[in-house]
Amino acid sequence: MKKLVVLTGAGMSAESGISTFRDSNGLWEKYRIEEVASPIAWENDPETVMRFYNLRRKQLFEVHPNEGHKSLVSLEDKFDVQIITQNVDDLHERAGSSNVLHLHGELKKVRSTGYPELIYTLDNWELKIGDTCEKGHQLRPHIVWFGEGVPMMGKAAEIAEQADIFVVIGTSMAVYPAAGLISYVKQDVPKYYIDPKAFHVSGISNLKIISEKAGNGVPRLVNELLKND
Ligand code: OAD
């Protein structure tokens, strides 16, 4: 089976009702990264950081996978599909995708500030000051903040190197190291980039740009790939 690797960003979930970050009206127009998504913010004002992620998590319990997420699942009939997502939502999993690697963490998970290997899945949206791990340490969102390492990057790069087909969906390709993943993909591998503003990449060989929203562009590409391979 050919290995089909999909890299997704916030645009993948936009039609499910989750805001992107850098579009007009995006999250980073309403919040300052250094006040809600950095280790310093957590140190100075953990309540504000928690409130930001609690709002995101609350919303996640109210939204559903869109046609884009759903159509990716059918690729598994013919391909060995690996999704690498920058998204912290669980919409790929809820749509039914089998292999999803989260580069920037997961909104529904929290981890111990004292023992980072202690990771828990929340069954409701709220994390509070005073919520601790079994060893008594405060829990924090299981999110990769700006200024922190990206522990899954090595694995993601390995996967990108093995791709026979590489598909990028709904990302501004503005945040590294995730945006650099495409450079690990072999030159002769066919690459597709679905994004209504897909002008962020240049100098990538064998790249087909599909300037459409994920809800239309992904099912269309999926049909094409299933027909041709
Ligand atoms: P961005 O907000 O930077 O980019 C979203 C992309 O989605 C843009 O290129 C839009 O054109 C595109 N888009 C919008 N609506 C779309 C739709 N319906 N279908 C397809 N594409 C659409 O989000 P990311 O690239 O995901 O990290 O941002 C990368 C990282 O920066 C995030 O994971 C997050 C953020 O800060 C952390 O919080 C660590």
CSV table of C-alpha atoms and ligand atoms in Angstrom, one decimal:
chain,number,residue,atom,x,y,z
A,1,MET,CA,0.0,0.0,0.0
A,2,LYS,CA,1.2,3.5,-0.8
A,3,LYS,CA,1.9,5.7,2.2
A,4,LEU,CA,-0.3,8.8,2.0
A,5,VAL,CA,0.7,11.5,4.5
A,6,VAL,CA,-1.7,14.4,5.3
A,7,LEU,CA,-0.5,17.6,7.2
A,8,THR,CA,-3.4,19.6,8.5
A,9,GLY,CA,-3.8,23.0,10.2
A,10,ALA,CA,-6.6,25.2,11.6
A,11,GLY,CA,-8.3,25.6,8.2
A,12,MET,CA,-9.2,21.9,8.3
A,13,SER,CA,-11.5,22.5,11.2
A,14,ALA,CA,-12.7,26.0,10.2
A,15,GLU,CA,-15.9,24.7,8.6
A,16,SER,CA,-16.7,22.9,11.8
A,17,GLY,CA,-16.8,26.3,13.5
A,18,ILE,CA,-13.4,26.5,15.1
A,19,SER,CA,-11.5,29.7,14.5
A,20,THR,CA,-8.2,29.8,12.7
A,21,PHE,CA,-5.4,31.8,14.1
A,22,ARG,CA,-4.1,34.2,11.5
A,23,ASP,CA,-7.1,34.8,9.2
A,24,SER,CA,-8.9,38.1,9.8
A,25,ASN,CA,-11.0,37.7,12.9
A,26,GLY,CA,-8.7,34.8,13.8
A,27,LEU,CA,-7.7,33.9,17.4
A,28,TRP,CA,-4.4,35.8,17.3
A,29,GLU,CA,-6.3,39.0,16.6
A,30,LYS,CA,-8.3,38.6,19.8
A,31,TYR,CA,-5.6,37.3,22.1
A,32,ARG,CA,-1.9,37.9,22.4
A,33,ILE,CA,0.2,34.7,22.0
A,34,GLU,CA,2.6,35.7,24.8
A,35,GLU,CA,-0.4,36.2,27.2
A,36,VAL,CA,-2.2,32.9,26.6
A,37,ALA,CA,0.1,30.4,24.8
A,38,SER,CA,3.6,30.6,26.3
A,39,PRO,CA,5.4,29.2,29.4
A,40,ILE,CA,5.9,32.8,30.7
A,41,ALA,CA,2.1,33.4,30.5
A,42,TRP,CA,1.5,30.2,32.5
A,43,GLU,CA,4.1,31.3,35.1
A,44,ASN,CA,2.7,34.9,35.4
A,45,ASP,CA,-1.1,34.3,35.0
A,46,PRO,CA,-2.1,30.7,34.9
A,47,GLU,CA,-5.8,31.7,35.3
A,48,THR,CA,-5.9,33.6,32.0
A,49,VAL,CA,-4.1,30.7,30.2
A,50,MET,CA,-6.6,28.2,31.6
A,51,ARG,CA,-9.5,30.4,30.7
A,52,PHE,CA,-8.3,30.6,27.1
A,53,TYR,CA,-8.0,26.8,26.8
A,54,ASN,CA,-11.2,26.2,28.8
A,55,LEU,CA,-13.1,28.2,26.2
A,56,ARG,CA,-11.5,26.4,23.3
A,57,ARG,CA,-12.2,23.0,25.0
A,58,LYS,CA,-15.8,24.0,25.8
A,59,GLN,CA,-16.3,24.8,22.1
A,60,LEU,CA,-14.7,21.5,21.1
A,61,PHE,CA,-17.5,19.6,22.9
A,62,GLU,CA,-20.0,21.4,20.8
A,63,VAL,CA,-18.6,21.0,17.3
A,64,HIS,CA,-18.4,18.1,14.8
A,65,PRO,CA,-16.1,16.8,12.1
A,66,ASN,CA,-16.9,18.4,8.6
A,67,GLU,CA,-17.0,16.8,5.2
A,68,GLY,CA,-13.2,17.3,4.9
A,69,HIS,CA,-12.4,15.3,8.0
A,70,LYS,CA,-14.9,12.6,7.0
A,71,SER,CA,-13.7,12.2,3.4
A,72,LEU,CA,-10.0,11.6,4.6
A,73,VAL,CA,-11.2,8.4,6.4
A,74,SER,CA,-12.2,6.7,3.1
A,75,LEU,CA,-8.6,7.0,1.8
A,76,GLU,CA,-7.8,4.2,4.3
A,77,ASP,CA,-9.5,1.7,1.9
A,78,LYS,CA,-6.6,2.1,-0.5
A,79,PHE,CA,-3.7,3.8,1.2
A,80,ASP,CA,-1.7,3.6,4.4
A,81,VAL,CA,-2.8,6.9,5.7
A,82,GLN,CA,-1.0,8.9,8.4
A,83,ILE,CA,-2.4,12.3,9.5
A,84,ILE,CA,0.0,14.8,11.1
A,85,THR,CA,-2.0,17.6,12.5
A,86,GLN,CA,-1.1,20.9,14.1
A,87,ASN,CA,-4.7,21.1,15.4
A,88,VAL,CA,-5.3,20.4,19.1
A,89,ASP,CA,-8.9,19.3,18.4
A,90,ASP,CA,-9.9,15.7,18.1
A,91,LEU,CA,-12.0,16.0,14.9
A,92,HIS,CA,-9.9,13.7,12.8
A,93,GLU,CA,-10.3,10.9,15.4
A,94,ARG,CA,-14.0,11.6,15.8
A,95,ALA,CA,-14.4,11.4,12.0
A,96,GLY,CA,-12.8,7.9,12.2
A,97,SER,CA,-9.2,8.4,11.0
A,98,SER,CA,-6.9,5.7,12.5
A,99,ASN,CA,-3.5,7.2,12.6
A,100,VAL,CA,-3.3,10.8,13.9
A,101,LEU,CA,-0.2,12.4,15.2
A,102,HIS,CA,-0.7,15.7,17.1
A,103,LEU,CA,2.3,18.0,16.7
A,104,HIS,CA,1.0,20.8,19.0
A,105,GLY,CA,-0.7,18.7,21.7
A,106,GLU,CA,-4.4,17.9,22.4
A,107,LEU,CA,-7.0,20.1,23.9
A,108,LYS,CA,-8.8,17.4,25.8
A,109,LYS,CA,-5.6,16.2,27.5
A,110,VAL,CA,-3.9,17.8,30.5
A,111,ARG,CA,-0.6,16.9,32.2
A,112,SER,CA,1.1,17.2,35.5
A,113,THR,CA,3.4,20.2,35.9
A,114,GLY,CA,5.6,18.1,38.2
A,115,TYR,CA,5.6,14.8,36.3
A,116,PRO,CA,5.1,15.6,32.6
A,117,GLU,CA,4.7,11.9,31.8
A,118,LEU,CA,1.4,11.9,33.8
A,119,ILE,CA,-1.1,12.8,31.1
A,120,TYR,CA,-4.9,12.6,31.6
A,121,THR,CA,-7.9,13.0,29.3
A,122,LEU,CA,-10.6,15.3,30.6
A,123,ASP,CA,-14.2,14.3,30.2
A,124,ASN,CA,-15.5,17.8,30.6
A,125,TRP,CA,-14.3,21.2,29.4
A,126,GLU,CA,-13.0,22.8,32.6
A,127,LEU,CA,-9.5,22.7,34.1
A,128,LYS,CA,-9.1,24.7,37.3
A,129,ILE,CA,-6.4,25.9,39.6
A,130,GLY,CA,-6.2,23.2,42.3
A,131,ASP,CA,-6.8,20.4,39.8
A,132,THR,CA,-3.8,18.1,40.5
A,133,CYS,CA,-2.2,14.9,39.3
A,134,GLU,CA,-2.2,11.9,41.7
A,135,LYS,CA,1.1,13.2,43.1
A,136,GLY,CA,-0.4,16.6,44.0
A,137,HIS,CA,1.0,18.8,41.2
A,138,GLN,CA,-1.1,21.3,39.3
A,139,LEU,CA,-2.3,20.1,35.9
A,140,ARG,CA,-1.7,22.2,32.8
A,141,PRO,CA,-3.0,22.0,29.3
A,142,HIS,CA,-1.3,19.3,27.2
A,143,ILE,CA,-0.4,21.9,24.5
A,144,VAL,CA,2.9,22.8,22.9
A,145,TRP,CA,3.3,26.5,23.7
A,146,PHE,CA,5.4,29.0,21.9
A,147,GLY,CA,8.9,28.7,23.1
A,148,GLU,CA,8.6,25.0,24.0
A,149,GLY,CA,10.0,22.1,22.1
A,150,VAL,CA,7.9,20.0,19.7
A,151,PRO,CA,8.5,16.5,21.0
A,152,MET,CA,6.7,14.8,18.1
A,153,MET,CA,8.6,16.6,15.4
A,154,GLY,CA,11.2,13.8,14.9
A,155,LYS,CA,8.6,11.2,14.4
A,156,ALA,CA,6.6,13.5,12.0
A,157,ALA,CA,9.8,14.2,9.9
A,158,GLU,CA,10.4,10.4,9.7
A,159,ILE,CA,6.8,9.9,8.5
A,160,ALA,CA,7.1,12.8,5.9
A,161,GLU,CA,10.3,11.2,4.5
A,162,GLN,CA,8.4,8.0,3.8
A,163,ALA,CA,5.5,9.6,2.0
A,164,ASP,CA,4.5,8.4,-1.5
A,165,ILE,CA,1.8,11.1,-1.6
A,166,PHE,CA,1.8,14.2,0.6
A,167,VAL,CA,-1.3,16.4,1.2
A,168,VAL,CA,-1.3,19.7,3.1
A,169,ILE,CA,-4.7,21.1,4.2
A,170,GLY,CA,-5.6,24.5,5.7
A,171,THR,CA,-2.4,25.8,7.2
A,172,SER,CA,-0.6,29.1,6.7
A,173,MET,CA,2.7,27.3,6.9
A,174,ALA,CA,3.8,30.1,9.1
A,175,VAL,CA,4.8,28.2,12.2
A,176,TYR,CA,8.0,26.2,12.4
A,177,PRO,CA,9.1,23.5,12.8
A,178,ALA,CA,5.7,22.1,11.5
A,179,ALA,CA,5.9,24.2,8.3
A,180,GLY,CA,9.2,22.7,7.5
A,181,LEU,CA,7.8,19.2,7.3
A,182,ILE,CA,7.2,19.5,3.5
A,183,SER,CA,10.9,19.8,2.9
A,184,TYR,CA,11.4,16.3,4.3
A,185,VAL,CA,9.2,14.9,1.6
A,186,LYS,CA,11.1,13.4,-1.4
A,187,GLN,CA,11.2,15.6,-4.5
A,188,ASP,CA,9.5,13.3,-6.9
A,189,VAL,CA,6.5,12.7,-4.5
A,190,PRO,CA,3.2,14.3,-5.7
A,191,LYS,CA,2.2,17.0,-3.2
A,192,TYR,CA,-1.2,18.8,-2.9
A,193,TYR,CA,-2.0,21.9,-0.9
A,194,ILE,CA,-5.6,22.7,-0.3
A,195,ASP,CA,-6.2,26.1,1.1
A,196,PRO,CA,-8.2,29.1,-0.2
A,197,LYS,CA,-5.1,31.3,0.4
A,198,ALA,CA,-2.6,28.7,-0.7
A,199,PHE,CA,0.2,31.1,-1.7
A,200,HIS,CA,2.5,30.6,1.3
A,201,VAL,CA,4.8,28.0,-0.3
A,202,SER,CA,7.3,28.3,-3.1
A,203,GLY,CA,10.2,26.3,-4.4
A,204,ILE,CA,8.5,22.9,-3.7
A,205,SER,CA,8.7,20.4,-6.5
A,206,ASN,CA,5.6,18.5,-7.8
A,207,LEU,CA,3.2,20.7,-5.9
A,208,LYS,CA,-0.4,21.1,-7.0
A,209,ILE,CA,-2.2,24.0,-5.4
A,210,ILE,CA,-6.0,23.6,-4.8
A,211,SER,CA,-7.4,27.0,-3.8
A,212,GLU,CA,-10.5,25.8,-2.1
A,213,LYS,CA,-12.0,25.3,1.3
A,214,ALA,CA,-11.4,21.9,2.9
A,215,GLY,CA,-15.1,21.0,2.9
A,216,ASN,CA,-15.1,21.0,-1.0
A,217,GLY,CA,-11.4,20.6,-1.9
A,218,VAL,CA,-10.7,17.6,0.3
A,219,PRO,CA,-13.6,15.3,-0.9
A,220,ARG,CA,-12.8,16.2,-4.5
A,221,LEU,CA,-9.1,15.3,-4.1
A,222,VAL,CA,-9.9,12.2,-2.2
A,223,ASN,CA,-12.2,11.0,-5.0
A,224,GLU,CA,-9.4,11.7,-7.5
A,225,LEU,CA,-6.8,9.8,-5.5
A,226,LEU,CA,-9.1,6.8,-5.0
A,227,LYS,CA,-9.8,6.7,-8.7
A,228,ASN,CA,-6.3,7.0,-9.9
A,229,ASP,CA,-4.3,4.8,-7.6
B,1,OAD,P1,-3.4,29.6,10.6
B,1,OAD,O1,-4.5,30.4,11.3
B,1,OAD,O2,-2.1,30.3,10.7
B,1,OAD,O3,-3.8,29.3,9.1
B,1,OAD,C1,-5.0,28.8,8.8
B,1,OAD,C2,-5.0,28.5,7.3
B,1,OAD,O4,-6.3,27.9,7.0
B,1,OAD,C3,-4.9,29.8,6.4
B,1,OAD,O5,-3.9,29.5,5.4
B,1,OAD,C4,-6.3,29.9,5.8
B,1,OAD,O6,-6.2,30.4,4.4
B,1,OAD,C5,-6.8,28.5,5.8
B,1,OAD,N1,-8.2,28.3,5.8
B,1,OAD,C6,-9.2,29.1,6.3
B,1,OAD,N2,-10.4,28.6,6.2
B,1,OAD,C7,-10.2,27.4,5.5
B,1,OAD,C8,-11.1,26.4,5.0
B,1,OAD,N3,-12.4,26.4,5.2
B,1,OAD,N4,-10.5,25.3,4.4
B,1,OAD,C9,-9.2,25.2,4.2
B,1,OAD,N5,-8.3,26.2,4.6
B,1,OAD,C10,-8.8,27.2,5.3
B,1,OAD,O7,-3.4,28.2,11.3
B,1,OAD,P2,-2.2,27.1,11.3
B,1,OAD,O8,-1.5,27.1,10.1
B,1,OAD,O9,-2.9,25.8,11.7
B,1,OAD,O10,-0.1,26.6,17.2
B,1,OAD,O11,-1.4,27.6,12.5
B,1,OAD,C11,-0.3,26.9,12.9
B,1,OAD,C12,-0.1,27.0,14.4
B,1,OAD,O12,-0.1,28.3,14.8
B,1,OAD,C13,-1.3,26.4,15.2
B,1,OAD,O13,-1.1,25.0,15.4
B,1,OAD,C14,-1.2,27.1,16.5
B,1,OAD,C15,-0.9,28.5,15.9
B,1,OAD,O14,-0.4,29.4,16.7
B,1,OAD,C16,0.0,26.7,18.6
B,1,OAD,O15,-0.9,27.2,19.2
B,1,OAD,C17,1.2,26.1,19.2
